[in-house]
Amino acid sequence: MDTTKLESLDRLINEFSKLPGVGKKTAGRYAYHIVTGSSEQAETFAKAILEAKNNIKFCSICGNFASGDTCPICDSRSHSTICVVKEPKDVLAIEKAHSYKGVYHVLHGTINPLANIAPKDIKIAELIARVAKGDTTEVILATSPDVEGEATAMYIASLVKAYGVKVTRIAQGLAAGTQLEFADEVTLTKALEDRKPI
Amino acid sequence: MDTTKLESLDRLINEFSKLPGVGKKTAGRYAYHIVTGSSEQAETFAKAILEAKNNIKFCSICGNFASGDTCPICDSRSHSTICVVKEPKDVLAIEKAHSYKGVYHVLHGTINPLANIAPKDIKIAELIARVAKGDTTEVILATSPDVEGEATAMYIASLVKAYGVKVTRIAQGLAAGTQLEFADEVTLTKALEDRKPI
C-alpha cells in the first residue's frame, strides 16, 4: 500500500498520541473519527484548539486558569490562606464544594522522581515567594493522598514552616457515603488514627 | 469563579469529548495538556487535523483511505476476490500479513440495532453494486467474530449468494501462540467444530 501519500493521516495519529495516556491504537481511532467526520467538524475542532491555547492564560499569582493577568479568585479574595493544589481542575473541585474562601496556589504537577519531575519543575519557588511576602497566615496542602502528593506536601511543609506560617494537610479518612467494609487498609488506619471526639 | 471568560476551554473540552470513548474527564485532561503546552504544539495539532481532513479521501471503489479518487490497492490488483472488512484499519491489519492479494470493501461500520446502525447506514449497497458487475468470483467476509460482525456477515452473505458468487467467512479458532487452557468456550467449540485432517 502506498503509505507516503497517506502521511497526513500518520501525522494526525502522531499528534493524537502525544495526548496523555493515548497510545497509537487510540490515536488511530481518534484520527479515523476526524477523517470520517465532516469538514465543518474538523474545522471547529482545530479552531477550538487554537482559541483555547490563545485565550487561556495562567494567573501570574496562583497559576490557575485566567483570561487576564490574574484570576478572578486572586482578584477578589483575602490572600491570608493559600490552598496548594496540583492542577487547575483541583481548584474547580474545591470551588464546587463552596466551603473554602481563601486563595489557591497551583503547582502544575507533583514531585515524581520516576517521571523526572523535581521540585524545580513545579511551581514551588513561586509559592515560597508568596509566603515570603508575609501576608500569609496558613498554607493548606491539598495535594492528593498518593505517593507523589504526600511527598510534595512534606517537601513544601518543610520549606514553608521556616517562615513561621501555619501549615496544614487536608484530612484523610472514609469518604462520605462509602461502606466501611470496602475501605482499604491505609484509609481505615488513617480514619482510626485521626478520630475526633464527638 | 468567572467561568464565562474561560468558555474557550469549555469549548475545547467539548470538542475532545466528541471523540469516540472520551468522556468529560478525559477531555478535560486532553484540554489541560493543550493549554499548558506551547503555542507551536497547539498550532501543529490544529494543522494536522485540517490537513488530514483535507488530504484523506476515501477510495470510490472500496471505501479505503485514498489520496486520489481510488486507492493504490484497487488500482493495482485483480478485482475477482473482494475481502469485506469493517474499517480501513482492518485493511492495514490484513495487508501487514502479506498473504492476501485481492481487493477490499470497507463497510465503515457493522449492523448494530442497539446503536441504530441499519444495513443502509453502512456501505452494503456499494458492495452489491460491485458484485452485480459480474467480475467477482469470491467474497470473503472478514468482519470480526463478534455479535455485530457475525450478523453483518450473515446479512451480506444472503444478498451476495443471489448473484451466484462464492461467499466465504474467515476462519475462527485458536489464535497463534495462545494456550488452550485460557481459550474461551466459544473459541474452543469453533476450533473443535472446524478441525482439519492433517
CSV table of C-alpha atoms in Angstrom, one decimal:
chain,number,residue,atom,x,y,z
A,1,MET,CA,0.0,0.0,0.0
A,2,ASP,CA,1.2,3.5,-0.9
A,3,THR,CA,1.7,4.9,2.6
A,4,THR,CA,3.7,8.0,1.5
A,5,LYS,CA,0.5,9.7,0.2
A,6,LEU,CA,-1.3,9.0,3.4
A,7,GLU,CA,1.3,10.6,5.6
A,8,SER,CA,-1.0,13.4,6.7
A,9,LEU,CA,-3.0,10.7,8.5
A,10,ASP,CA,0.1,9.4,10.2
A,11,ARG,CA,0.9,13.0,11.3
A,12,LEU,CA,-2.6,13.3,12.8
A,13,ILE,CA,-2.2,10.0,14.6
A,14,ASN,CA,1.2,11.1,15.9
A,15,GLU,CA,-0.3,14.3,17.2
A,16,PHE,CA,-3.2,12.5,19.0
A,17,SER,CA,-0.7,10.0,20.5
A,18,LYS,CA,1.1,13.0,22.3
A,19,LEU,CA,-2.0,13.4,24.4
A,20,PRO,CA,-1.7,12.0,28.0
A,21,GLY,CA,-2.5,8.3,28.1
A,22,VAL,CA,-3.1,7.9,24.4
A,23,GLY,CA,-1.3,5.1,22.5
A,24,LYS,CA,-1.1,4.5,18.8
A,25,LYS,CA,-4.2,2.5,18.7
A,26,THR,CA,-6.4,5.0,20.5
A,27,ALA,CA,-4.8,7.8,18.4
A,28,GLY,CA,-5.7,5.9,15.3
A,29,ARG,CA,-9.4,5.6,16.4
A,30,TYR,CA,-9.5,9.4,17.1
A,31,ALA,CA,-7.9,10.2,13.7
A,32,TYR,CA,-10.4,7.9,12.0
A,33,HIS,CA,-13.2,9.8,13.7
A,34,ILE,CA,-11.8,13.1,12.3
A,35,VAL,CA,-11.3,11.9,8.7
A,36,THR,CA,-14.7,10.2,8.5
A,37,GLY,CA,-16.4,13.3,10.0
A,38,SER,CA,-17.4,16.4,8.2
A,39,SER,CA,-15.1,19.2,7.2
A,40,GLU,CA,-17.0,21.6,9.5
A,41,GLN,CA,-16.4,19.3,12.5
A,42,ALA,CA,-12.6,19.2,11.7
A,43,GLU,CA,-12.5,23.0,11.4
A,44,THR,CA,-14.4,23.5,14.6
A,45,PHE,CA,-12.0,21.2,16.4
A,46,ALA,CA,-8.9,22.9,15.0
A,47,LYS,CA,-10.3,26.3,15.9
A,48,ALA,CA,-11.2,25.2,19.4
A,49,ILE,CA,-7.6,24.1,20.0
A,50,LEU,CA,-6.1,27.4,18.7
A,51,GLU,CA,-8.7,29.6,20.6
A,52,ALA,CA,-8.2,27.7,23.9
A,53,LYS,CA,-4.4,28.0,23.6
A,54,ASN,CA,-4.6,31.7,22.7
A,55,ASN,CA,-7.3,32.7,25.3
A,56,ILE,CA,-6.4,30.7,28.3
A,57,LYS,CA,-3.6,32.2,30.3
A,58,PHE,CA,-2.4,31.3,33.8
A,59,CYS,CA,-2.9,33.7,36.8
A,60,SER,CA,0.5,35.3,37.5
A,61,ILE,CA,-0.2,35.0,41.2
A,62,CYS,CA,-1.6,31.5,41.7
A,63,GLY,CA,-1.1,29.7,38.4
A,64,ASN,CA,-4.8,28.9,38.0
A,65,PHE,CA,-6.5,29.4,34.6
A,66,ALA,CA,-7.2,33.0,33.8
A,67,SER,CA,-8.2,35.1,30.9
A,68,GLY,CA,-6.3,38.1,32.0
A,69,ASP,CA,-3.1,38.6,34.0
A,70,THR,CA,-4.6,37.4,37.3
A,71,CYS,CA,-7.6,35.1,38.0
A,72,PRO,CA,-11.0,36.2,39.5
A,73,ILE,CA,-10.2,34.3,42.7
A,74,CYS,CA,-6.9,36.1,43.4
A,75,ASP,CA,-8.6,39.4,42.4
A,76,SER,CA,-11.5,39.1,44.9
A,77,ARG,CA,-10.4,37.2,48.0
A,78,SER,CA,-8.2,37.5,51.1
A,79,HIS,CA,-4.7,36.2,50.5
A,80,SER,CA,-4.1,35.2,54.1
A,81,THR,CA,-4.9,31.5,53.5
A,82,ILE,CA,-3.3,29.7,50.5
A,83,CYS,CA,-4.6,26.3,49.4
A,84,VAL,CA,-1.9,24.4,47.5
A,85,VAL,CA,-3.2,22.0,44.7
A,86,LYS,CA,-1.6,20.0,41.9
A,87,GLU,CA,-3.7,21.2,38.9
A,88,PRO,CA,-6.3,23.8,37.9
A,89,LYS,CA,-9.0,21.1,37.9
A,90,ASP,CA,-8.4,20.7,41.6
A,91,VAL,CA,-9.3,24.3,42.1
A,92,LEU,CA,-12.6,23.7,40.3
A,93,ALA,CA,-13.2,20.6,42.5
A,94,ILE,CA,-12.7,22.6,45.7
A,95,GLU,CA,-14.7,25.6,44.4
A,96,LYS,CA,-17.7,23.3,43.8
A,97,ALA,CA,-17.8,22.4,47.5
A,98,HIS,CA,-18.4,26.2,48.2
A,99,SER,CA,-16.7,25.9,51.6
A,100,TYR,CA,-13.3,27.4,51.1
A,101,LYS,CA,-13.0,31.2,50.9
A,102,GLY,CA,-9.2,31.7,50.6
A,103,VAL,CA,-6.9,31.7,47.6
A,104,TYR,CA,-5.1,28.9,45.8
A,105,HIS,CA,-1.6,28.0,44.5
A,106,VAL,CA,-1.5,25.6,41.6
A,107,LEU,CA,1.8,23.6,41.4
A,108,HIS,CA,1.2,22.3,37.9
A,109,GLY,CA,2.5,18.9,38.9
A,110,THR,CA,3.8,17.0,41.9
A,111,ILE,CA,7.3,15.8,42.7
A,112,ASN,CA,7.8,12.5,40.9
A,113,PRO,CA,11.4,11.2,40.6
A,114,LEU,CA,10.2,8.3,38.4
A,115,ALA,CA,8.8,10.7,35.8
A,116,ASN,CA,11.8,13.1,36.3
A,117,ILE,CA,9.7,15.8,37.9
A,118,ALA,CA,11.9,17.5,40.5
A,119,PRO,CA,10.9,20.3,42.9
A,120,LYS,CA,12.3,22.9,40.5
A,121,ASP,CA,9.9,21.6,37.7
A,122,ILE,CA,6.8,22.6,39.6
A,123,LYS,CA,5.7,26.0,41.0
A,124,ILE,CA,7.2,25.6,44.5
A,125,ALA,CA,9.6,28.6,44.3
A,126,GLU,CA,6.6,30.8,43.3
A,127,LEU,CA,4.7,29.6,46.4
A,128,ILE,CA,7.6,30.3,48.7
A,129,ALA,CA,7.9,33.8,47.2
A,130,ARG,CA,4.2,34.4,48.1
A,131,VAL,CA,4.7,33.2,51.6
A,132,ALA,CA,7.9,35.3,52.0
A,133,LYS,CA,5.9,38.5,51.4
A,134,GLY,CA,4.4,38.0,54.9
A,135,ASP,CA,0.7,38.3,54.2
A,136,THR,CA,0.1,34.5,54.6
A,137,THR,CA,-1.1,33.0,57.9
A,138,GLU,CA,-1.9,29.5,56.8
A,139,VAL,CA,-0.9,27.2,53.9
A,140,ILE,CA,-3.2,24.3,53.3
A,141,LEU,CA,-1.5,21.4,51.5
A,142,ALA,CA,-4.3,19.9,49.3
A,143,THR,CA,-2.3,17.6,47.0
A,144,SER,CA,-3.8,14.1,46.6
A,145,PRO,CA,-3.1,11.5,49.3
A,146,ASP,CA,-1.0,9.4,46.9
A,147,VAL,CA,2.8,8.8,47.0
A,148,GLU,CA,3.7,11.9,44.9
A,149,GLY,CA,1.1,14.1,46.6
A,150,GLU,CA,2.3,13.1,50.0
A,151,ALA,CA,6.0,13.6,49.1
A,152,THR,CA,5.2,17.0,47.6
A,153,ALA,CA,3.2,18.1,50.7
A,154,MET,CA,6.0,17.0,53.1
A,155,TYR,CA,8.6,18.8,51.0
A,156,ILE,CA,6.6,22.1,50.8
A,157,ALA,CA,5.8,21.9,54.5
A,158,SER,CA,9.5,21.8,55.5
A,159,LEU,CA,10.1,25.0,53.4
A,160,VAL,CA,7.0,27.0,54.5
A,161,LYS,CA,7.5,26.3,58.2
A,162,ALA,CA,10.8,28.2,58.1
A,163,TYR,CA,8.7,31.4,57.6
A,164,GLY,CA,6.7,30.7,60.8
A,165,VAL,CA,3.5,30.1,58.8
A,166,LYS,CA,0.9,27.5,59.9
A,167,VAL,CA,1.0,24.6,57.6
A,168,THR,CA,-2.0,22.1,57.4
A,169,ARG,CA,-2.7,19.0,55.4
A,170,ILE,CA,-6.3,18.1,54.2
A,171,ALA,CA,-7.8,15.3,56.2
A,172,GLN,CA,-7.8,11.7,55.2
A,173,GLY,CA,-10.4,9.2,56.3
A,174,LEU,CA,-13.5,7.5,55.0
A,175,ALA,CA,-15.2,9.3,52.1
A,176,ALA,CA,-18.9,10.3,52.6
A,177,GLY,CA,-21.3,7.6,51.6
A,178,THR,CA,-18.7,4.8,51.4
A,179,GLN,CA,-19.1,1.5,53.3
A,180,LEU,CA,-16.5,0.6,56.0
A,181,GLU,CA,-16.2,-3.0,54.8
A,182,PHE,CA,-14.9,-1.8,51.4
A,183,ALA,CA,-12.4,0.7,52.7
A,184,ASP,CA,-8.7,-0.1,52.1
A,185,GLU,CA,-6.3,-0.7,55.0
A,186,VAL,CA,-4.4,2.6,54.6
A,187,THR,CA,-7.6,4.7,54.7
A,188,LEU,CA,-9.0,2.7,57.7
A,189,THR,CA,-5.7,3.2,59.6
A,190,LYS,CA,-5.8,7.0,58.8
A,191,ALA,CA,-9.5,7.1,59.8
A,192,LEU,CA,-8.8,5.5,63.1
A,193,GLU,CA,-5.7,7.5,63.9
A,194,ASP,CA,-7.4,10.8,63.2
A,195,ARG,CA,-10.6,10.0,65.1
A,196,LYS,CA,-12.3,13.0,66.7
A,197,PRO,CA,-14.2,13.3,70.0
A,198,ILE,CA,-17.9,13.9,69.4
B,1,MET,CA,-15.2,31.8,39.6
B,2,ASP,CA,-15.8,33.7,36.4
B,3,THR,CA,-16.4,30.9,34.0
B,4,THR,CA,-17.8,33.0,31.2
B,5,LYS,CA,-14.2,34.2,30.3
B,6,LEU,CA,-13.0,30.6,30.3
B,7,GLU,CA,-15.5,29.4,27.8
B,8,SER,CA,-12.9,28.7,25.1
B,9,LEU,CA,-11.6,26.0,27.5
B,10,ASP,CA,-15.1,24.5,27.8
B,11,ARG,CA,-15.4,24.6,24.0
B,12,LEU,CA,-12.1,22.6,23.6
B,13,ILE,CA,-13.2,20.1,26.3
B,14,ASN,CA,-16.5,19.7,24.4
B,15,GLU,CA,-14.7,19.1,21.1
B,16,PHE,CA,-12.4,16.5,22.7
B,17,SER,CA,-15.4,14.7,24.3
B,18,LYS,CA,-16.9,14.1,20.8
B,19,LEU,CA,-14.0,11.7,20.1
B,20,PRO,CA,-15.0,8.0,20.5
B,21,GLY,CA,-14.8,6.8,24.1
B,22,VAL,CA,-13.8,10.1,25.5
B,23,GLY,CA,-15.8,11.4,28.5
B,24,LYS,CA,-15.7,14.9,30.1
B,25,LYS,CA,-12.9,13.9,32.5
B,26,THR,CA,-10.6,12.6,29.8
B,27,ALA,CA,-11.5,15.5,27.5
B,28,GLY,CA,-10.5,17.9,30.4
B,29,ARG,CA,-7.1,16.1,30.7
B,30,TYR,CA,-6.5,16.5,27.0
B,31,ALA,CA,-7.5,20.1,27.0
B,32,TYR,CA,-5.2,20.8,30.0
B,33,HIS,CA,-2.4,19.2,28.0
B,34,ILE,CA,-3.1,21.6,25.1
B,35,VAL,CA,-3.3,24.8,27.2
B,36,THR,CA,-0.2,24.0,29.2
B,37,GLY,CA,1.8,23.1,26.1
B,38,SER,CA,3.5,25.5,23.8
B,39,SER,CA,1.7,27.6,21.1
B,40,GLU,CA,3.7,25.7,18.4
B,41,GLN,CA,2.4,22.4,19.7
B,42,ALA,CA,-1.2,23.6,19.5
B,43,GLU,CA,-0.7,25.0,16.1
B,44,THR,CA,0.9,21.8,14.8
B,45,PHE,CA,-2.0,19.8,16.2
B,46,ALA,CA,-4.7,22.1,14.7
B,47,LYS,CA,-2.8,22.0,11.3
B,48,ALA,CA,-2.6,18.2,11.4
B,49,ILE,CA,-6.4,17.9,11.9
B,50,LEU,CA,-7.1,20.2,9.0
B,51,GLU,CA,-4.5,18.6,6.7
B,52,ALA,CA,-5.6,15.1,7.4
B,53,LYS,CA,-9.3,16.0,6.8
B,54,ASN,CA,-8.4,17.8,3.5
B,55,ASN,CA,-5.9,15.2,2.2
B,56,ILE,CA,-7.5,11.9,3.2
B,57,LYS,CA,-10.3,10.9,0.8
B,58,PHE,CA,-12.0,7.5,0.5
B,59,CYS,CA,-11.5,5.2,-2.5
B,60,SER,CA,-14.6,5.5,-4.7
B,61,ILE,CA,-14.4,1.7,-5.3
B,62,CYS,CA,-13.6,0.1,-2.0
B,63,GLY,CA,-14.0,2.8,0.6
B,64,ASN,CA,-10.4,2.5,1.9
B,65,PHE,CA,-8.3,5.6,2.7
B,66,ALA,CA,-7.0,7.2,-0.5
B,67,SER,CA,-5.3,10.4,-1.5
B,68,GLY,CA,-6.9,10.4,-5.0
B,69,ASP,CA,-10.2,9.1,-6.3
B,70,THR,CA,-9.2,5.4,-6.0
B,71,CYS,CA,-6.8,3.7,-3.6
B,72,PRO,CA,-3.5,2.0,-4.7
B,73,ILE,CA,-4.9,-1.4,-3.9
B,74,CYS,CA,-7.9,-1.1,-6.2
B,75,ASP,CA,-5.6,0.4,-8.9
B,76,SER,CA,-3.1,-2.4,-9.0
B,77,ARG,CA,-4.8,-5.7,-8.1
B,78,SER,CA,-7.3,-8.2,-9.6
B,79,HIS,CA,-10.9,-7.5,-8.6
B,80,SER,CA,-12.0,-11.1,-8.7
B,81,THR,CA,-11.8,-11.6,-4.9
B,82,ILE,CA,-13.2,-9.0,-2.6
B,83,CYS,CA,-12.4,-9.1,1.2
B,84,VAL,CA,-15.1,-7.3,3.2
B,85,VAL,CA,-14.0,-5.5,6.4
B,86,LYS,CA,-15.5,-3.1,8.9
B,87,GLU,CA,-12.9,-0.3,8.8
B,88,PRO,CA,-9.8,1.0,7.0
B,89,LYS,CA,-7.6,-0.1,9.8
B,90,ASP,CA,-8.7,-3.7,9.2
B,91,VAL,CA,-7.3,-3.4,5.6
B,92,LEU,CA,-4.0,-2.3,7.2
B,93,ALA,CA,-4.1,-5.3,9.5
B,94,ILE,CA,-4.6,-7.8,6.7
B,95,GLU,CA,-2.1,-6.1,4.4
B,96,LYS,CA,0.5,-6.5,7.2
B,97,ALA,CA,0.1,-10.3,6.9
B,98,HIS,CA,1.2,-10.1,3.2
B,99,SER,CA,-0.9,-13.1,2.4
B,100,TYR,CA,-3.9,-11.7,0.6
B,101,LYS,CA,-3.6,-10.4,-3.0
B,102,GLY,CA,-7.2,-9.4,-3.8
B,103,VAL,CA,-9.1,-6.2,-3.3
B,104,TYR,CA,-11.1,-5.0,-0.3
B,105,HIS,CA,-14.5,-3.5,0.5
B,106,VAL,CA,-14.7,-1.3,3.6
B,107,LEU,CA,-18.2,-1.2,5.1
B,108,HIS,CA,-17.4,1.7,7.5
B,109,GLY,CA,-19.3,0.0,10.3
B,110,THR,CA,-21.3,-3.1,11.1
B,111,ILE,CA,-25.0,-3.6,11.5
B,112,ASN,CA,-25.8,-2.7,15.2
B,113,PRO,CA,-29.5,-2.2,16.1
B,114,LEU,CA,-28.6,-1.0,19.6
B,115,ALA,CA,-26.5,1.8,18.1
B,116,ASN,CA,-29.1,2.5,15.4
B,117,ILE,CA,-26.8,1.3,12.6
B,118,ALA,CA,-29.0,-0.3,10.0
B,119,PRO,CA,-27.8,-2.1,6.7
B,120,LYS,CA,-28.5,1.2,4.8
B,121,ASP,CA,-26.1,3.1,7.1
B,122,ILE,CA,-23.0,1.1,6.1
B,123,LYS,CA,-21.6,0.5,2.6
B,124,ILE,CA,-23.5,-2.7,1.7
B,125,ALA,CA,-25.3,-1.3,-1.3
B,126,GLU,CA,-21.9,-0.3,-2.8
B,127,LEU,CA,-20.7,-3.9,-2.3
B,128,ILE,CA,-23.7,-5.4,-4.0
B,129,ALA,CA,-23.2,-3.0,-6.9
B,130,ARG,CA,-19.6,-4.2,-7.3
B,131,VAL,CA,-20.7,-7.9,-7.2
B,132,ALA,CA,-23.5,-7.2,-9.7
B,133,LYS,CA,-21.0,-6.1,-12.3
B,134,GLY,CA,-20.0,-9.8,-12.7
B,135,ASP,CA,-16.2,-9.6,-12.3
B,136,THR,CA,-16.3,-11.1,-8.8
B,137,THR,CA,-15.7,-14.8,-8.1
B,138,GLU,CA,-15.4,-14.8,-4.4
B,139,VAL,CA,-16.5,-12.5,-1.5
B,140,ILE,CA,-14.5,-13.1,1.8
B,141,LEU,CA,-16.4,-11.8,4.8
B,142,ALA,CA,-13.7,-10.6,7.2
B,143,THR,CA,-15.8,-8.7,9.8
B,144,SER,CA,-14.8,-9.5,13.4
B,145,PRO,CA,-16.3,-12.6,15.0
B,146,ASP,CA,-18.4,-10.6,17.5
B,147,VAL,CA,-22.2,-10.2,17.5
B,148,GLU,CA,-22.3,-7.3,15.1
B,149,GLY,CA,-19.6,-8.7,12.8
B,150,GLU,CA,-21.4,-12.1,12.6
B,151,ALA,CA,-24.8,-10.5,12.0
B,152,THR,CA,-23.4,-8.3,9.2
B,153,ALA,CA,-21.6,-11.2,7.6
B,154,MET,CA,-24.7,-13.3,7.6
B,155,TYR,CA,-26.8,-10.5,6.1
B,156,ILE,CA,-24.3,-9.8,3.3
B,157,ALA,CA,-23.9,-13.5,2.6
B,158,SER,CA,-27.6,-13.8,1.9
B,159,LEU,CA,-27.5,-10.9,-0.5
B,160,VAL,CA,-24.3,-11.9,-2.4
B,161,LYS,CA,-25.3,-15.5,-2.8
B,162,ALA,CA,-28.2,-14.4,-5.0
B,163,TYR,CA,-25.6,-13.4,-7.6
B,164,GLY,CA,-24.1,-16.9,-7.7
B,165,VAL,CA,-20.8,-15.7,-6.2
B,166,LYS,CA,-18.8,-17.9,-3.7
B,167,VAL,CA,-19.1,-16.4,-0.2
B,168,THR,CA,-16.6,-17.4,2.5
B,169,ARG,CA,-16.1,-16.4,6.1
B,170,ILE,CA,-12.6,-16.0,7.7
B,171,ALA,CA,-11.8,-19.0,10.0
B,172,GLN,CA,-12.3,-19.0,13.7
B,173,GLY,CA,-10.2,-21.0,16.1
B,174,LEU,CA,-7.3,-20.7,18.5
B,175,ALA,CA,-5.0,-17.7,17.8
B,176,ALA,CA,-1.3,-18.5,17.1
B,177,GLY,CA,0.7,-18.7,20.3
B,178,THR,CA,-2.2,-18.8,22.7
B,179,GLN,CA,-2.6,-21.5,25.4
B,180,LEU,CA,-5.5,-23.9,25.1
B,181,GLU,CA,-6.4,-23.7,28.9
B,182,PHE,CA,-7.1,-19.9,28.6
B,183,ALA,CA,-9.3,-20.1,25.4
B,184,ASP,CA,-12.9,-19.2,25.9
B,185,GLU,CA,-15.7,-21.7,25.4
B,186,VAL,CA,-17.0,-20.3,22.1
B,187,THR,CA,-13.5,-20.3,20.6
B,188,LEU,CA,-12.8,-23.8,21.7
B,189,THR,CA,-16.1,-25.0,20.3
B,190,LYS,CA,-15.4,-23.4,17.0
B,191,ALA,CA,-11.8,-24.8,17.0
B,192,LEU,CA,-13.1,-28.3,17.5
B,193,GLU,CA,-16.0,-28.0,15.0
B,194,ASP,CA,-13.7,-26.7,12.2
B,195,ARG,CA,-10.9,-29.2,12.9
B,196,LYS,CA,-8.9,-30.2,9.8
B,197,PRO,CA,-7.4,-33.6,8.8
B,198,ILE,CA,-3.5,-33.5,8.8
